[in-house]
Amino acid sequence: MSPASRIFGFFSLLVFCLFSFVSSDDLQVLLKTKSSILDSNPGVLDSWKLNSSPCGFAGITCDSRGSVTEIDLSHRGLYGKFPFDSVCELQSLEKLSLGFNSLSGTVPSDWKNCTSLKYLDLGNNLFSGPFPEFSSLTQLQYLYLNSSAFSGVFPWKSLQNATQLVVLSLGDNPFDTAPFPEEVVSLTKLSWLYLSNCSLTGKIPPAIGDLTELQNLEISDSGLTGEIPPGIVKLSKLWQLEIYNNSLTGKFPPGFGNLKNLTRLDASANSLEGDLSELRFLTNLVSLQLFENKFSGEIPPEFGEFKDLVNLSLYTNNLTGPLPQGLGSLANFDFIDASENHLTGPIPPDMCKSGKMKALLLLQNNLTGSIPESYANCLTLERFRVSDNSLNGTVPAGLWGLPELDIIDLAMNNFEGPVTADIKNAKKLGTLYLGFNKFSDELPEEIGHTESLTKVELNDNRFSGRIPSSIGKLKGLSSLKMQSNGFSGNIPDSIGSCSMLSDLNMAQNSLSGEIPHTLGSLPTLNALNLSDNKLSGRIPESLSSLKLSLLDLSNNRLSGRVPLSLSSYTGSFNGNPGLCSTTIKSFNRCINTSGPHRDTRIFVLCIVFGSLILLASLVFFLYLKKSEKKESRTLRHESWSIKSFRRMTFTEDDIIDSIKEENLIGRGGCGDVYRVVLGDGKELAVKHIRSNSTDSFTQKNFSSAMPILTEKEGRSKEFETEYGYSSKVNEKCDVYSFGVVLMELVTGKKPIEAEFGESKDIVNWVSNNLKSKESVMEIVDKKVGEMYREDAIKILRVAILCTARLPGLRPTMRSVVQMIEDAEPCRLMGIVISKESDLKIKEIS
Ligand SMILES: *[C@@H]1O[C@H](CO)[C@@H](O)[C@H](O)[C@H]1NC(C)=O
Ligand SMILES: *[C@@H]1O[C@H](CO)[C@@H](O)[C@H](O)[C@H]1NC(C)=O
Ligand SMILES: *[C@@H]1O[C@H](CO)[C@@H](O)[C@H](O)[C@H]1NC(C)=O
Ligand SMILES: *[C@@H]1O[C@H](CO)[C@@H](O)[C@H](O)[C@H]1NC(C)=O
Ligand SMILES: *[C@@H]1O[C@H](CO)[C@@H](O)[C@H](O)[C@H]1NC(C)=O
Ligand SMILES: *[C@@H]1O[C@H](CO)[C@@H](O)[C@H](O)[C@H]1NC(C)=O
Ligand SMILES: *[C@@H]1O[C@H](CO)[C@@H](O)[C@H](O)[C@H]1NC(C)=O
Ligand SMILES: *[C@@H]1O[C@H](CO)[C@@H](O)[C@H](O)[C@H]1NC(C)=O
Ligand SMILES: *[C@@H]1O[C@H](CO)[C@@H](O)[C@H](O)[C@H]1NC(C)=O
Ligand SMILES: *[C@@H]1O[C@H](CO)[C@@H](O)[C@H](O)[C@H]1NC(C)=O
Ligand SMILES: *[C@@H]1O[C@H](CO)[C@@H](O)[C@H](O)[C@H]1NC(C)=O
Ligand SMILES: *[C@@H]1O[C@H](CO)[C@@H](O)[C@H](O)[C@H]1NC(C)=O
């Protein structure tokens, strides 16, 4: 071996040694790094192992000498603290990319040993505390710290040494408020500047125009004031300028039109003024957002020739004149919002020419003419809103049925003609606003196929004819406004199937017939306005169960009694001369007779008033059919039907004859209690349920029974039995009423009392008090003796079953009787009934 080659050998050995020294050092650093960060994405750092070259590690790049130059662990699902101190021991490290992880903790204040770093990306993480001084990073070209939760004062001064910076992205961090940093405008290599939403205030420095390499300038969501600096027109490479949501004033500077490469301009939500004429040269614009400013003048007609314009948002300005008629005709136009201006002239016809358009929003202008036929073919359209203009003519039929449409808003124009059956195709239509136009004709039955509808406003038009009963298919409908039209015929009963309905206004039409009692079954109905129609018949008791904040039934032809629980809605019933009320002063007093189809029920129970013992064998019902006209002195002369659940040792006559003043022993919540002495000497208490109070119970149930009935197509034959309703429903109603009576007896309360709370009755009250044994005991009538309290609670349990909301869940009367028997409350015989004042119970057994 020649000395030369020996020397060479020595050197190569030396180089090798050096190499392995360096790389084993790097290895230690990396393994240390691995041990201090956790990867929630298992396996990401598996390749980082002792005894292997770090250059083969995932995310690691080495130079030709085997030194680590790049760590790229972005998007790896990492969390925990990153050991920044040791990573700077990697002396050749040029790139550290940790973006889009969940790394946390503070970044220590020393970047001194990272002097080779050119690329630092800590963006989109969960760090805390301030970002440290970094003036040693003089080679830095890319700095991404956006959305990484740094706070405090940013070391703007450090930027002075970062003269090589090409990308500076600091936005979306809650830094302390600072004036726009002058240091930035010296970074003349910058092509990307993202400083939005990081608390910058004050003016944009005029020297921003020196950053002639800038392609992207984003300084939105800040507190910037003053004008757009004139120098900005020198940024000829700019393709995106985002300055929205500041307090900028003044006009686009002269020469702004030189920024020919601009494709995205967003200056919305400022106080900019002047006209848009400078923008007419920006022919490469794809997206132009200028909403919420004070721009005035006309929209440059040149916009109509832009070939790439996709999104145009100019709403809430002071723009005048027409929309460029060619708008969108050459582009894949997507979206226009020019609402709230003073625009005139027609809607440009070709904005959906390429078939991509999603939204056309031109509300609150002074547009004229009609809707161009072309939009009837715009299958992609999701929102079509032109309310509050001066548009007229008929709506192209196809528009009603566009398959993607979510909202049609044509309100406050002069549109005429019908809503066509095409609407059945609008499967996604949620909102239909047609109010204040001259729409006419009948609503198509097909509107029931538009099943996504939630808000329908047809008010103040010239619609006529019947309201289609298919409206009941609109299960999501929450607001239906049809007032001030010419609708006639009945309000369809099917309205009771719109179970989400909260606001119903059908006022000022020519609707006739009865108010559907099904309205009472709408659980969320909040406002009901049926005023100024020709509605007749009684006010359904079912409405009592609603919790309405607005009820207006005025100016109709309603008759009968205003349900007691509704009489607090003063003024709601005016203009119905046939109505009477026992509580509303200005109304005729009601005569205490039941209507021709009312039943009076008498429950005969073995009770001691105030306390309670039930003799189940005596539970039976009497139905009294009364005629309205003939108010007989005694109950004797009425026709009775009797339904017994047990064999009885007395006759109906025994009972009926005893229901008279001298036998009265107490006035209960919803009826009086009479003493009845049977032929064999046994004494009973008989509770006579007054018709006006049973009404509210039977009717309430009756309305909750309705869904069952409507499923069977209404109340035709099955419904019209001897007692007015089907015997099945009837019995369930009786069971409910019986449950209420039991509750009254056990609690000693009336069915409706102030302490139950607004629009709550005894049933709500009892069920609210079922929390614990104690709270149940609490509601048992204090007059019930200690020894009977357990029995009372057994009865209460039966009562609760009887008052189940869904009629289907209520037991049959037969099983109620059985349950009461099983509860054995009747250990007592030979009851002595006395007046409430001196209660005595004599126990024999
Ligand atoms: C920076 O490097 C020097 C020498 O290489 C070393 O002494 C010092 O501890 C390092 N500092 C940090 C913070 O790692
Ligand atoms: C935010 O940082 C990420 C890297 O973390 C980068 O890819 C992205 O472009 C930055 N966003 C902006 C607007 O600068
Ligand atoms: C900043 O740059 C200047 C000039 O290049 C240099 O003298 C100074 O040391 C640098 N500051 C730091 C902290 O590295
Ligand atoms: C501003 O940045 C904060 C994080 O500091 C973020 O939560 C917020 O959504 C951003 N605001 C906007 C308007 O982007
Ligand atoms: C506008 O920017 C401010 C910060 O200056 C921010 O708080 C606010 O949320 C932004 N407004 C909108 C609508 O993003
Ligand atoms: C305009 O912007 C594009 C990127 O959108 C870029 O490729 C092109 O070079 C720019 N032109 C000028 C003159 O800066
Ligand atoms: C246009 O606007 C829509 C909705 O605002 C948005 O989804 C779409 O990305 C925008 N298109 C462009 C090219 O900016
Ligand atoms: C809108 O412009 C008119 C003149 O065209 C002006 O009188 C009015 O003050 C402007 N309104 C606003 C809010 O700028
Ligand atoms: C529409 O024009 C009329 C007069 O032509 C004007 O009174 C009204 O203010 C204008 N409405 C809007 C929203 O510009
Ligand atoms: C619509 O209004 C314009 C005036 O703005 C009128 O000339 C035209 O006849 C109207 N068209 C219809 C169908 O009423
Ligand atoms: C009911 O609707 C009519 C027509 O819209 C309205 O005039 C009336 O004020 C409404 N009633 C109430 C109580 O708001
Ligand atoms: C009508 O019945 C109520 C109780 O429902 C009663 O207070 C009132 O005195 C009765 N009126 C007449 C005229 O009988």
mmCIF file of N, CA, C and O in Angstrom, residues 278-316:
data_model
loop_
_atom_site.group_PDB
_atom_site.id
_atom_site.type_symbol
_atom_site.label_atom_id
_atom_site.label_comp_id
_atom_site.label_asym_id
_atom_site.label_seq_id
_atom_site.Cartn_x
_atom_site.Cartn_y
_atom_site.Cartn_z
ATOM 1 N N GLU A 278 -62.843 50.705 -10.858
ATOM 2 C CA GLU A 278 -61.477 50.176 -10.940
ATOM 3 C C GLU A 278 -61.470 48.651 -11.161
ATOM 4 O O GLU A 278 -60.530 48.095 -11.721
ATOM 5 N N LEU A 279 -62.520 48.013 -10.675
ATOM 6 C CA LEU A 279 -62.525 46.546 -10.704
ATOM 7 C C LEU A 279 -62.856 45.985 -12.083
ATOM 8 O O LEU A 279 -62.739 44.783 -12.317
ATOM 9 N N ARG A 280 -63.240 46.887 -12.981
ATOM 10 C CA ARG A 280 -63.678 46.362 -14.287
ATOM 11 C C ARG A 280 -62.542 45.750 -15.086
ATOM 12 O O ARG A 280 -62.769 45.000 -16.027
ATOM 13 N N PHE A 281 -61.292 46.069 -14.651
ATOM 14 C CA PHE A 281 -60.147 45.502 -15.366
ATOM 15 C C PHE A 281 -59.724 44.152 -14.803
ATOM 16 O O PHE A 281 -58.862 43.489 -15.359
ATOM 17 N N LEU A 282 -60.278 43.785 -13.691
ATOM 18 C CA LEU A 282 -59.815 42.566 -13.005
ATOM 19 C C LEU A 282 -60.492 41.343 -13.625
ATOM 20 O O LEU A 282 -61.284 40.635 -12.993
ATOM 21 N N THR A 283 -60.134 41.107 -14.864
ATOM 22 C CA THR A 283 -60.881 40.123 -15.657
ATOM 23 C C THR A 283 -60.635 38.682 -15.231
ATOM 24 O O THR A 283 -61.323 37.780 -15.705
ATOM 25 N N ASN A 284 -59.646 38.465 -14.368
ATOM 26 C CA ASN A 284 -59.393 37.093 -13.925
ATOM 27 C C ASN A 284 -60.106 36.737 -12.624
ATOM 28 O O ASN A 284 -59.910 35.652 -12.074
ATOM 29 N N LEU A 285 -60.913 37.659 -12.150
ATOM 30 C CA LEU A 285 -61.577 37.400 -10.863
ATOM 31 C C LEU A 285 -62.417 36.128 -10.912
ATOM 32 O O LEU A 285 -63.166 35.896 -11.851
ATOM 33 N N VAL A 286 -62.243 35.337 -9.875
ATOM 34 C CA VAL A 286 -63.054 34.133 -9.692
ATOM 35 C C VAL A 286 -64.081 34.390 -8.587
ATOM 36 O O VAL A 286 -65.237 34.021 -8.693
ATOM 37 N N SER A 287 -63.602 35.056 -7.554
ATOM 38 C CA SER A 287 -64.474 35.335 -6.419
ATOM 39 C C SER A 287 -64.315 36.792 -6.019
ATOM 40 O O SER A 287 -63.200 37.252 -5.769
ATOM 41 N N LEU A 288 -65.424 37.488 -5.960
ATOM 42 C CA LEU A 288 -65.401 38.901 -5.575
ATOM 43 C C LEU A 288 -66.412 39.120 -4.450
ATOM 44 O O LEU A 288 -67.617 38.923 -4.633
ATOM 45 N N GLN A 289 -65.895 39.497 -3.288
ATOM 46 C CA GLN A 289 -66.745 39.670 -2.117
ATOM 47 C C GLN A 289 -66.573 41.088 -1.590
ATOM 48 O O GLN A 289 -65.514 41.442 -1.069
ATOM 49 N N LEU A 290 -67.621 41.858 -1.725
ATOM 50 C CA LEU A 290 -67.548 43.267 -1.295
ATOM 51 C C LEU A 290 -68.720 43.637 -0.394
ATOM 52 O O LEU A 290 -68.991 44.817 -0.172
ATOM 53 N N PHE A 291 -69.385 42.633 0.160
ATOM 54 C CA PHE A 291 -70.608 42.934 0.908
ATOM 55 C C PHE A 291 -70.347 43.759 2.167
ATOM 56 O O PHE A 291 -69.217 43.841 2.647
ATOM 57 N N GLU A 292 -71.396 44.377 2.644
ATOM 58 C CA GLU A 292 -71.338 45.207 3.863
ATOM 59 C C GLU A 292 -70.252 46.264 3.794
ATOM 60 O O GLU A 292 -69.300 46.283 4.575
ATOM 61 N N ASN A 293 -70.387 47.129 2.811
ATOM 62 C CA ASN A 293 -69.561 48.330 2.691
ATOM 63 C C ASN A 293 -70.474 49.472 2.299
ATOM 64 O O ASN A 293 -71.691 49.375 2.466
ATOM 65 N N LYS A 294 -69.903 50.513 1.812
ATOM 66 C CA LYS A 294 -70.725 51.644 1.379
ATOM 67 C C LYS A 294 -70.475 51.956 -0.081
ATOM 68 O O LYS A 294 -70.478 53.129 -0.486
ATOM 69 N N PHE A 295 -70.197 50.934 -0.837
ATOM 70 C CA PHE A 295 -69.944 51.174 -2.261
ATOM 71 C C PHE A 295 -71.209 51.703 -2.922
ATOM 72 O O PHE A 295 -72.325 51.302 -2.574
ATOM 73 N N SER A 296 -70.999 52.565 -3.894
ATOM 74 C CA SER A 296 -72.143 53.156 -4.588
ATOM 75 C C SER A 296 -71.884 53.116 -6.093
ATOM 76 O O SER A 296 -70.894 52.557 -6.561
ATOM 77 N N GLY A 297 -72.762 53.712 -6.834
ATOM 78 C CA GLY A 297 -72.608 53.717 -8.290
ATOM 79 C C GLY A 297 -73.074 52.403 -8.885
ATOM 80 O O GLY A 297 -73.667 51.569 -8.203
ATOM 81 N N GLU A 298 -72.792 52.242 -10.154
ATOM 82 C CA GLU A 298 -73.308 51.074 -10.869
ATOM 83 C C GLU A 298 -72.288 49.938 -10.872
ATOM 84 O O GLU A 298 -71.081 50.155 -10.746
ATOM 85 N N ILE A 299 -72.782 48.752 -11.049
ATOM 86 C CA ILE A 299 -71.904 47.585 -11.172
ATOM 87 C C ILE A 299 -71.328 47.605 -12.585
ATOM 88 O O ILE A 299 -72.085 47.692 -13.558
ATOM 89 N N PRO A 300 -69.976 47.571 -12.739
ATOM 90 C CA PRO A 300 -69.409 47.665 -14.091
ATOM 91 C C PRO A 300 -69.990 46.589 -15.013
ATOM 92 O O PRO A 300 -69.987 45.404 -14.659
ATOM 93 N N PRO A 301 -70.486 46.982 -16.172
ATOM 94 C CA PRO A 301 -71.046 46.004 -17.117
ATOM 95 C C PRO A 301 -70.006 44.957 -17.509
ATOM 96 O O PRO A 301 -70.368 43.827 -17.852
ATOM 97 N N GLU A 302 -68.713 45.315 -17.402
ATOM 98 C CA GLU A 302 -67.643 44.375 -17.750
ATOM 99 C C GLU A 302 -67.722 43.082 -16.945
ATOM 100 O O GLU A 302 -67.278 42.025 -17.415
ATOM 101 N N PHE A 303 -68.280 43.170 -15.736
ATOM 102 C CA PHE A 303 -68.404 41.943 -14.926
ATOM 103 C C PHE A 303 -69.122 40.854 -15.726
ATOM 104 O O PHE A 303 -68.895 39.663 -15.518
ATOM 105 N N GLY A 304 -69.991 41.281 -16.600
ATOM 106 C CA GLY A 304 -70.756 40.334 -17.408
ATOM 107 C C GLY A 304 -69.898 39.592 -18.415
ATOM 108 O O GLY A 304 -70.338 38.612 -19.014
ATOM 109 N N GLU A 305 -68.668 40.074 -18.603
ATOM 110 C CA GLU A 305 -67.788 39.406 -19.570
ATOM 111 C C GLU A 305 -66.678 38.610 -18.886
ATOM 112 O O GLU A 305 -65.835 38.025 -19.564
ATOM 113 N N PHE A 306 -66.629 38.640 -17.591
ATOM 114 C CA PHE A 306 -65.596 37.893 -16.878
ATOM 115 C C PHE A 306 -65.831 36.397 -17.097
ATOM 116 O O PHE A 306 -66.925 35.895 -16.891
ATOM 117 N N LYS A 307 -64.760 35.732 -17.484
ATOM 118 C CA LYS A 307 -64.939 34.331 -17.876
ATOM 119 C C LYS A 307 -64.774 33.353 -16.715
ATOM 120 O O LYS A 307 -65.090 32.170 -16.851
ATOM 121 N N ASP A 308 -64.229 33.837 -15.615
ATOM 122 C CA ASP A 308 -63.972 32.916 -14.505
ATOM 123 C C ASP A 308 -64.791 33.241 -13.261
ATOM 124 O O ASP A 308 -64.697 32.528 -12.262
ATOM 125 N N LEU A 309 -65.559 34.301 -13.330
ATOM 126 C CA LEU A 309 -66.266 34.739 -12.129
ATOM 127 C C LEU A 309 -67.278 33.685 -11.693
ATOM 128 O O LEU A 309 -68.171 33.295 -12.448
ATOM 129 N N VAL A 310 -67.128 33.232 -10.472
ATOM 130 C CA VAL A 310 -67.949 32.157 -9.941
ATOM 131 C C VAL A 310 -68.810 32.656 -8.786
ATOM 132 O O VAL A 310 -69.985 32.337 -8.687
ATOM 133 N N ASN A 311 -68.199 33.447 -7.942
ATOM 134 C CA ASN A 311 -68.912 33.952 -6.763
ATOM 135 C C ASN A 311 -68.880 35.473 -6.735
ATOM 136 O O ASN A 311 -67.817 36.078 -6.817
ATOM 137 N N LEU A 312 -70.055 36.053 -6.553
ATOM 138 C CA LEU A 312 -70.148 37.515 -6.532
ATOM 139 C C LEU A 312 -71.056 37.917 -5.379
ATOM 140 O O LEU A 312 -72.249 37.595 -5.365
ATOM 141 N N SER A 313 -70.484 38.596 -4.420
ATOM 142 C CA SER A 313 -71.261 38.971 -3.248
ATOM 143 C C SER A 313 -71.129 40.465 -3.000
ATOM 144 O O SER A 313 -70.065 40.948 -2.618
ATOM 145 N N LEU A 314 -72.217 41.170 -3.242
ATOM 146 C CA LEU A 314 -72.192 42.642 -3.179
ATOM 147 C C LEU A 314 -73.249 43.167 -2.217
ATOM 148 O O LEU A 314 -73.557 44.356 -2.226
ATOM 149 N N TYR A 315 -73.804 42.300 -1.387
ATOM 150 C CA TYR A 315 -74.980 42.722 -0.622
ATOM 151 C C TYR A 315 -74.688 43.790 0.429
ATOM 152 O O TYR A 315 -73.552 43.938 0.881
ATOM 153 N N THR A 316 -75.720 44.516 0.766
ATOM 154 C CA THR A 316 -75.644 45.604 1.731
ATOM 155 C C THR A 316 -74.584 46.635 1.343
ATOM 156 O O THR A 316 -73.563 46.815 1.993
#
